[in-house]
Tab-separated table of N, CA and C in Angstrom:
chain	number	residue	atom	x	y	z
A	1239	MET	N	150.995	-34.106	197.348
A	1239	MET	CA	149.553	-34.102	197.353
A	1239	MET	C	149.047	-35.477	196.907
A	1240	ILE	N	148.101	-36.037	197.627
A	1240	ILE	CA	147.511	-37.331	197.287
A	1240	ILE	C	146.090	-37.093	196.790
A	1241	ARG	N	145.783	-37.670	195.632
A	1241	ARG	CA	144.432	-37.546	195.072
A	1241	ARG	C	143.877	-38.941	194.825
A	1242	GLU	N	142.635	-39.147	195.210
A	1242	GLU	CA	141.956	-40.413	194.949
A	1242	GLU	C	141.056	-40.211	193.742
A	1243	LEU	N	141.172	-41.084	192.759
A	1243	LEU	CA	140.405	-40.950	191.524
A	1243	LEU	C	139.738	-42.274	191.173
A	1244	ARG	N	138.590	-42.177	190.488
A	1244	ARG	CA	137.859	-43.359	190.045
A	1244	ARG	C	137.481	-43.188	188.582
A	1245	CYS	N	137.557	-44.268	187.807
A	1245	CYS	CA	137.193	-44.240	186.395
A	1245	CYS	C	135.673	-44.245	186.281
A	1246	LYS	N	135.124	-43.357	185.461
A	1246	LYS	CA	133.673	-43.282	185.275
A	1246	LYS	C	133.135	-44.488	184.511
A	1247	SER	N	133.951	-45.093	183.662
A	1247	SER	CA	133.480	-46.210	182.835
A	1247	SER	C	133.623	-47.570	183.509
A	1248	CYS	N	134.831	-47.900	183.968
A	1248	CYS	CA	135.056	-49.256	184.487
A	1248	CYS	C	135.049	-49.336	186.010
A	1249	GLY	N	135.065	-48.203	186.711
A	1249	GLY	CA	134.970	-48.200	188.165
A	1249	GLY	C	136.269	-48.459	188.906
A	1250	ARG	N	137.376	-48.648	188.211
A	1250	ARG	CA	138.656	-48.856	188.900
A	1250	ARG	C	139.043	-47.591	189.644
A	1251	ARG	N	139.757	-47.781	190.753
A	1251	ARG	CA	140.165	-46.647	191.579
A	1251	ARG	C	141.673	-46.519	191.558
A	1252	TYR	N	142.139	-45.271	191.606
A	1252	TYR	CA	143.569	-44.982	191.552
A	1252	TYR	C	143.913	-43.934	192.594
A	1253	ILE	N	145.157	-43.969	193.074
A	1253	ILE	CA	145.688	-42.940	193.961
A	1253	ILE	C	146.877	-42.334	193.239
A	1254	PHE	N	146.836	-41.036	193.004
A	1254	PHE	CA	147.943	-40.324	192.372
A	1254	PHE	C	148.646	-39.509	193.437
A	1255	VAL	N	149.953	-39.623	193.502
A	1255	VAL	CA	150.749	-38.891	194.477
A	1255	VAL	C	151.582	-37.862	193.735
A	1256	SER	N	151.336	-36.578	194.015
A	1256	SER	CA	152.086	-35.458	193.438
A	1256	SER	C	152.189	-35.527	191.918
A	1257	THR	N	151.084	-35.760	191.259
A	1257	THR	CA	151.088	-35.802	189.798
A	1257	THR	C	149.730	-35.347	189.272
A	1258	ALA	N	149.687	-34.945	188.034
A	1258	ALA	CA	148.430	-34.533	187.418
A	1258	ALA	C	147.608	-35.771	187.070
A	1259	ALA	N	146.300	-35.615	187.031
A	1259	ALA	CA	145.417	-36.727	186.700
A	1259	ALA	C	145.650	-37.173	185.262
A	1260	ALA	N	145.478	-38.441	185.038
A	1260	ALA	CA	145.652	-39.024	183.712
A	1260	ALA	C	144.424	-39.872	183.400
A	1261	PRO	N	144.264	-40.297	182.149
A	1261	PRO	CA	143.135	-41.179	181.830
A	1261	PRO	C	143.277	-42.535	182.521
A	1262	CYS	N	142.177	-43.252	182.636
A	1262	CYS	CA	142.165	-44.581	183.245
A	1262	CYS	C	143.105	-45.490	182.466
A	1263	ARG	N	143.993	-46.193	183.185
A	1263	ARG	CA	144.960	-47.074	182.520
A	1263	ARG	C	144.285	-48.295	181.927
A	1264	ALA	N	143.137	-48.700	182.462
A	1264	ALA	CA	142.480	-49.909	181.981
A	1264	ALA	C	141.649	-49.665	180.729
A	1265	CYS	N	140.897	-48.555	180.693
A	1265	CYS	CA	139.989	-48.357	179.561
A	1265	CYS	C	140.152	-47.017	178.861
A	1266	GLY	N	140.946	-46.085	179.406
A	1266	GLY	CA	141.197	-44.806	178.746
A	1266	GLY	C	140.185	-43.718	179.036
A	1267	SER	N	139.162	-43.983	179.845
A	1267	SER	CA	138.147	-42.977	180.173
A	1267	SER	C	138.676	-41.975	181.191
A	1268	ALA	N	137.933	-40.877	181.349
A	1268	ALA	CA	138.314	-39.838	182.308
A	1268	ALA	C	138.117	-40.338	183.735
A	1269	LEU	N	138.965	-39.855	184.645
A	1269	LEU	CA	138.863	-40.201	186.056
A	1269	LEU	C	138.246	-39.038	186.809
A	1270	GLU	N	137.422	-39.331	187.798
A	1270	GLU	CA	136.827	-38.288	188.631
A	1270	GLU	C	137.375	-38.403	190.044
A	1271	GLU	N	137.565	-37.248	190.700
A	1271	GLU	CA	138.078	-37.248	192.065
A	1271	GLU	C	136.988	-37.739	193.006
A	1272	MET	N	137.379	-38.523	194.022
A	1272	MET	CA	136.416	-39.108	194.945
A	1272	MET	C	137.029	-39.245	196.327
A	1273	GLU	N	136.207	-39.537	197.313
A	1273	GLU	CA	136.639	-39.793	198.686
A	1273	GLU	C	137.069	-41.250	198.789
A	1274	LEU	N	138.238	-41.491	199.345
A	1274	LEU	CA	138.737	-42.853	199.483
A	1274	LEU	C	138.004	-43.541	200.629
A	1275	GLU	N	137.393	-44.689	200.335
A	1275	GLU	CA	136.640	-45.429	201.342
A	1275	GLU	C	137.579	-46.297	202.172
A	1276	ARG	N	137.115	-46.718	203.342
A	1276	ARG	CA	137.906	-47.602	204.192
A	1276	ARG	C	138.079	-48.939	203.502
A	1277	GLY	N	139.227	-49.565	203.709
A	1277	GLY	CA	139.460	-50.876	203.116
A	1277	GLY	C	140.923	-51.105	202.827
A	1278	VAL	N	141.210	-52.206	202.204
A	1278	VAL	CA	142.566	-52.580	201.829
A	1278	VAL	C	142.708	-52.345	200.336
A	1279	TYR	N	143.779	-51.673	199.949
A	1279	TYR	CA	143.996	-51.337	198.547
A	1279	TYR	C	145.335	-51.882	198.087
A	1280	GLU	N	145.392	-52.273	196.816
A	1280	GLU	CA	146.636	-52.752	196.215
A	1280	GLU	C	147.294	-51.600	195.482
A	1281	LEU	N	148.596	-51.416	195.696
A	1281	LEU	CA	149.336	-50.357	195.025
A	1281	LEU	C	150.131	-50.945	193.872
A	1282	ALA	N	150.183	-50.208	192.761
A	1282	ALA	CA	150.957	-50.646	191.596
A	1282	ALA	C	151.650	-49.437	191.003
A	1283	SER	N	152.857	-49.634	190.497
A	1283	SER	CA	153.579	-48.529	189.867
A	1283	SER	C	153.122	-48.372	188.426
A	1284	ASP	N	153.593	-47.309	187.770
A	1284	ASP	CA	153.248	-47.093	186.370
A	1284	ASP	C	153.762	-48.222	185.493
A	1285	ALA	N	154.819	-48.889	185.913
A	1285	ALA	CA	155.413	-49.958	185.117
A	1285	ALA	C	154.684	-51.288	185.294
A	1286	ALA	N	153.741	-51.358	186.231
A	1286	ALA	CA	153.044	-52.614	186.488
A	1286	ALA	C	152.139	-52.970	185.315
A	1287	PRO	N	152.104	-54.250	184.902
A	1287	PRO	CA	151.225	-54.652	183.804
A	1287	PRO	C	149.769	-54.619	184.240
A	1288	SER	N	148.883	-54.381	183.315
A	1288	SER	CA	147.461	-54.327	183.611
A	1288	SER	C	146.921	-55.735	183.819
A	1289	ALA	N	146.039	-55.896	184.788
A	1289	ALA	CA	145.438	-57.199	185.041
A	1289	ALA	C	144.403	-57.543	183.984
A	1290	ALA	N	143.985	-56.564	183.193
A	1290	ALA	CA	142.963	-56.799	182.181
A	1290	ALA	C	143.483	-57.610	181.004
A	1291	SER	N	144.780	-57.608	180.770
A	1291	SER	CA	145.316	-58.320	179.610
A	1291	SER	C	146.476	-59.230	180.015
A	1292	PRO	N	146.173	-60.429	180.538
A	1292	PRO	CA	147.260	-61.335	180.903
A	1292	PRO	C	147.986	-61.820	179.657
A	1293	GLU	N	149.291	-62.042	179.798
A	1293	GLU	CA	150.082	-62.501	178.664
A	1293	GLU	C	149.804	-63.981	178.410
A	1294	PRO	N	149.796	-64.395	177.145
A	1294	PRO	CA	149.572	-65.813	176.856
A	1294	PRO	C	150.728	-66.661	177.371
A	1295	LYS	N	150.431	-67.911	177.679
A	1295	LYS	CA	151.467	-68.806	178.180
A	1295	LYS	C	152.455	-69.113	177.067
A	1296	ALA	N	153.712	-69.138	177.424
A	1296	ALA	CA	154.766	-69.413	176.450
A	1296	ALA	C	154.803	-70.906	176.130
A	1297	ALA	N	155.370	-71.235	174.990
A	1297	ALA	CA	155.483	-72.630	174.587
A	1297	ALA	C	156.365	-73.415	175.556
A	1298	ALA	N	157.308	-72.752	176.210
A	1298	ALA	CA	158.196	-73.430	177.161
A	1298	ALA	C	157.428	-73.968	178.360
A	1299	ASP	N	156.254	-73.358	178.684
A	1299	ASP	CA	155.455	-73.842	179.800
A	1299	ASP	C	154.886	-75.233	179.518
A	1300	LYS	N	154.736	-75.589	178.241
A	1300	LYS	CA	154.154	-76.865	177.853
A	1300	LYS	C	155.231	-77.826	177.350
A	1301	MET	N	156.457	-77.624	177.780
A	1301	MET	CA	157.577	-78.407	177.280
A	1301	MET	C	157.453	-79.881	177.672
A	1302	VAL	N	157.695	-80.765	176.705
A	1302	VAL	CA	157.657	-82.205	176.920
A	1302	VAL	C	159.099	-82.688	177.032
A	1303	PRO	N	159.397	-83.578	177.982
A	1303	PRO	CA	160.770	-84.069	178.098
A	1303	PRO	C	161.215	-84.741	176.798
A	1304	GLU	N	162.472	-84.569	176.466
A	1304	GLU	CA	163.019	-85.138	175.238
A	1304	GLU	C	163.094	-86.662	175.345
A	1305	ASP	N	162.673	-87.359	174.275
A	1305	ASP	CA	162.733	-88.819	174.226
A	1305	ASP	C	164.107	-89.209	173.702
A	1306	LEU	N	164.939	-89.800	174.548
A	1306	LEU	CA	166.305	-90.158	174.170
A	1306	LEU	C	166.413	-91.604	173.700
A	1307	GLY	N	165.305	-92.202	173.241
A	1307	GLY	CA	165.336	-93.585	172.783
A	1307	GLY	C	164.929	-94.573	173.849
A	1308	TYR	N	164.588	-94.098	175.026
A	1308	TYR	CA	164.181	-94.978	176.115
A	1308	TYR	C	162.731	-94.710	176.496
A	1309	GLY	N	161.943	-94.209	175.549
A	1309	GLY	CA	160.549	-93.884	175.815
A	1309	GLY	C	159.624	-94.599	174.853
A	1310	GLU	N	158.429	-94.042	174.671
A	1310	GLU	CA	157.415	-94.668	173.835
A	1310	GLU	C	157.838	-94.768	172.376
A	1311	SER	N	158.731	-93.904	171.904
A	1311	SER	CA	159.154	-93.964	170.507
A	1311	SER	C	159.902	-95.258	170.188
A	1312	HIS	N	160.433	-95.939	171.198
A	1312	HIS	CA	161.161	-97.188	170.982
A	1312	HIS	C	160.481	-98.366	171.689
A	1313	GLY	N	159.198	-98.243	171.924
A	1313	GLY	CA	158.436	-99.346	172.500
A	1313	GLY	C	158.457	-99.447	174.004
A	1314	TYR	N	159.036	-98.490	174.681
A	1314	TYR	CA	159.080	-98.528	176.140
A	1314	TYR	C	158.032	-97.577	176.707
A	1315	GLY	N	156.800	-98.059	176.842
A	1315	GLY	CA	155.741	-97.254	177.429
A	1315	GLY	C	155.867	-97.221	178.933
A	1316	PRO	N	154.991	-96.480	179.614
A	1316	PRO	CA	155.077	-96.355	181.070
A	1316	PRO	C	154.950	-97.692	181.809
A	1317	ALA	N	154.211	-98.668	181.256
A	1317	ALA	CA	154.010	-99.941	181.947
A	1317	ALA	C	154.924	-101.038	181.412
A	1318	HIS	N	155.843	-100.727	180.531
A	1318	HIS	CA	156.694	-101.730	179.884
A	1318	HIS	C	157.664	-102.383	180.852
A	1319	GLY	N	158.232	-101.624	181.748
A	1319	GLY	CA	159.196	-102.170	182.692
A	1319	GLY	C	160.589	-102.293	182.101
A	1320	GLY	N	160.799	-101.694	180.952
A	1320	GLY	CA	162.094	-101.761	180.290
A	1320	GLY	C	163.052	-100.734	180.850
A	1321	PRO	N	164.141	-100.484	180.143
A	1321	PRO	CA	165.134	-99.527	180.625
A	1321	PRO	C	164.550	-98.125	180.753
A	1322	THR	N	165.022	-97.407	181.736
A	1322	THR	CA	164.541	-96.045	181.967
A	1322	THR	C	165.598	-95.005	181.675
A	1323	GLY	N	166.804	-95.420	181.353
A	1323	GLY	CA	167.863	-94.466	181.072
A	1323	GLY	C	169.056	-95.162	180.461
A	1324	PRO	N	170.081	-94.411	180.075
A	1324	PRO	CA	171.244	-94.993	179.410
A	1324	PRO	C	171.946	-96.076	180.224
A	1325	GLY	N	171.964	-96.003	181.522
A	1325	GLY	CA	172.655	-97.000	182.335
A	1325	GLY	C	171.862	-98.270	182.555
A	1326	ASP	N	170.573	-98.295	182.202
A	1326	ASP	CA	169.718	-99.452	182.440
A	1326	ASP	C	169.712	-100.445	181.281
A	1327	ALA	N	170.097	-100.017	180.098
A	1327	ALA	CA	170.035	-100.891	178.924
A	1327	ALA	C	171.248	-101.812	178.884
A	1328	PRO	N	171.063	-103.045	178.391
A	1328	PRO	CA	172.222	-103.933	178.269
A	1328	PRO	C	173.175	-103.420	177.196
A	1329	ALA	N	174.434	-103.692	177.370
A	1329	ALA	CA	175.441	-103.246	176.405
A	1329	ALA	C	175.278	-104.020	175.106
A	1330	PRO	N	175.455	-103.349	173.955
A	1330	PRO	CA	175.336	-104.058	172.675
A	1330	PRO	C	176.494	-105.042	172.510
A	1331	THR	N	176.216	-106.158	171.875
A	1331	THR	CA	177.237	-107.173	171.629
A	1331	THR	C	177.934	-106.859	170.309
A	1332	PRO	N	179.275	-106.756	170.309
A	1332	PRO	CA	179.967	-106.404	169.059
A	1332	PRO	C	180.029	-107.533	168.072
């Protein structure tokens, strides 16, 4: 059995297939049965995260490349023209 339901508070629409009605997943209000209108609908499983609460970006998303001594910490800025990696630097004199 397919039932079309709409939340009375937030207006989100849901389709339940062979299951009892449940409260609105977004706001917890009661759902009312309604006629499904023509259009394109997105389907999501019970395990799908809610779009109302996106997860914060992790610190790894803002990761800065490690300075291995060939960057600004040792005087080699972007316009310096100095060595760019371990193979570019002159060998130390013993």
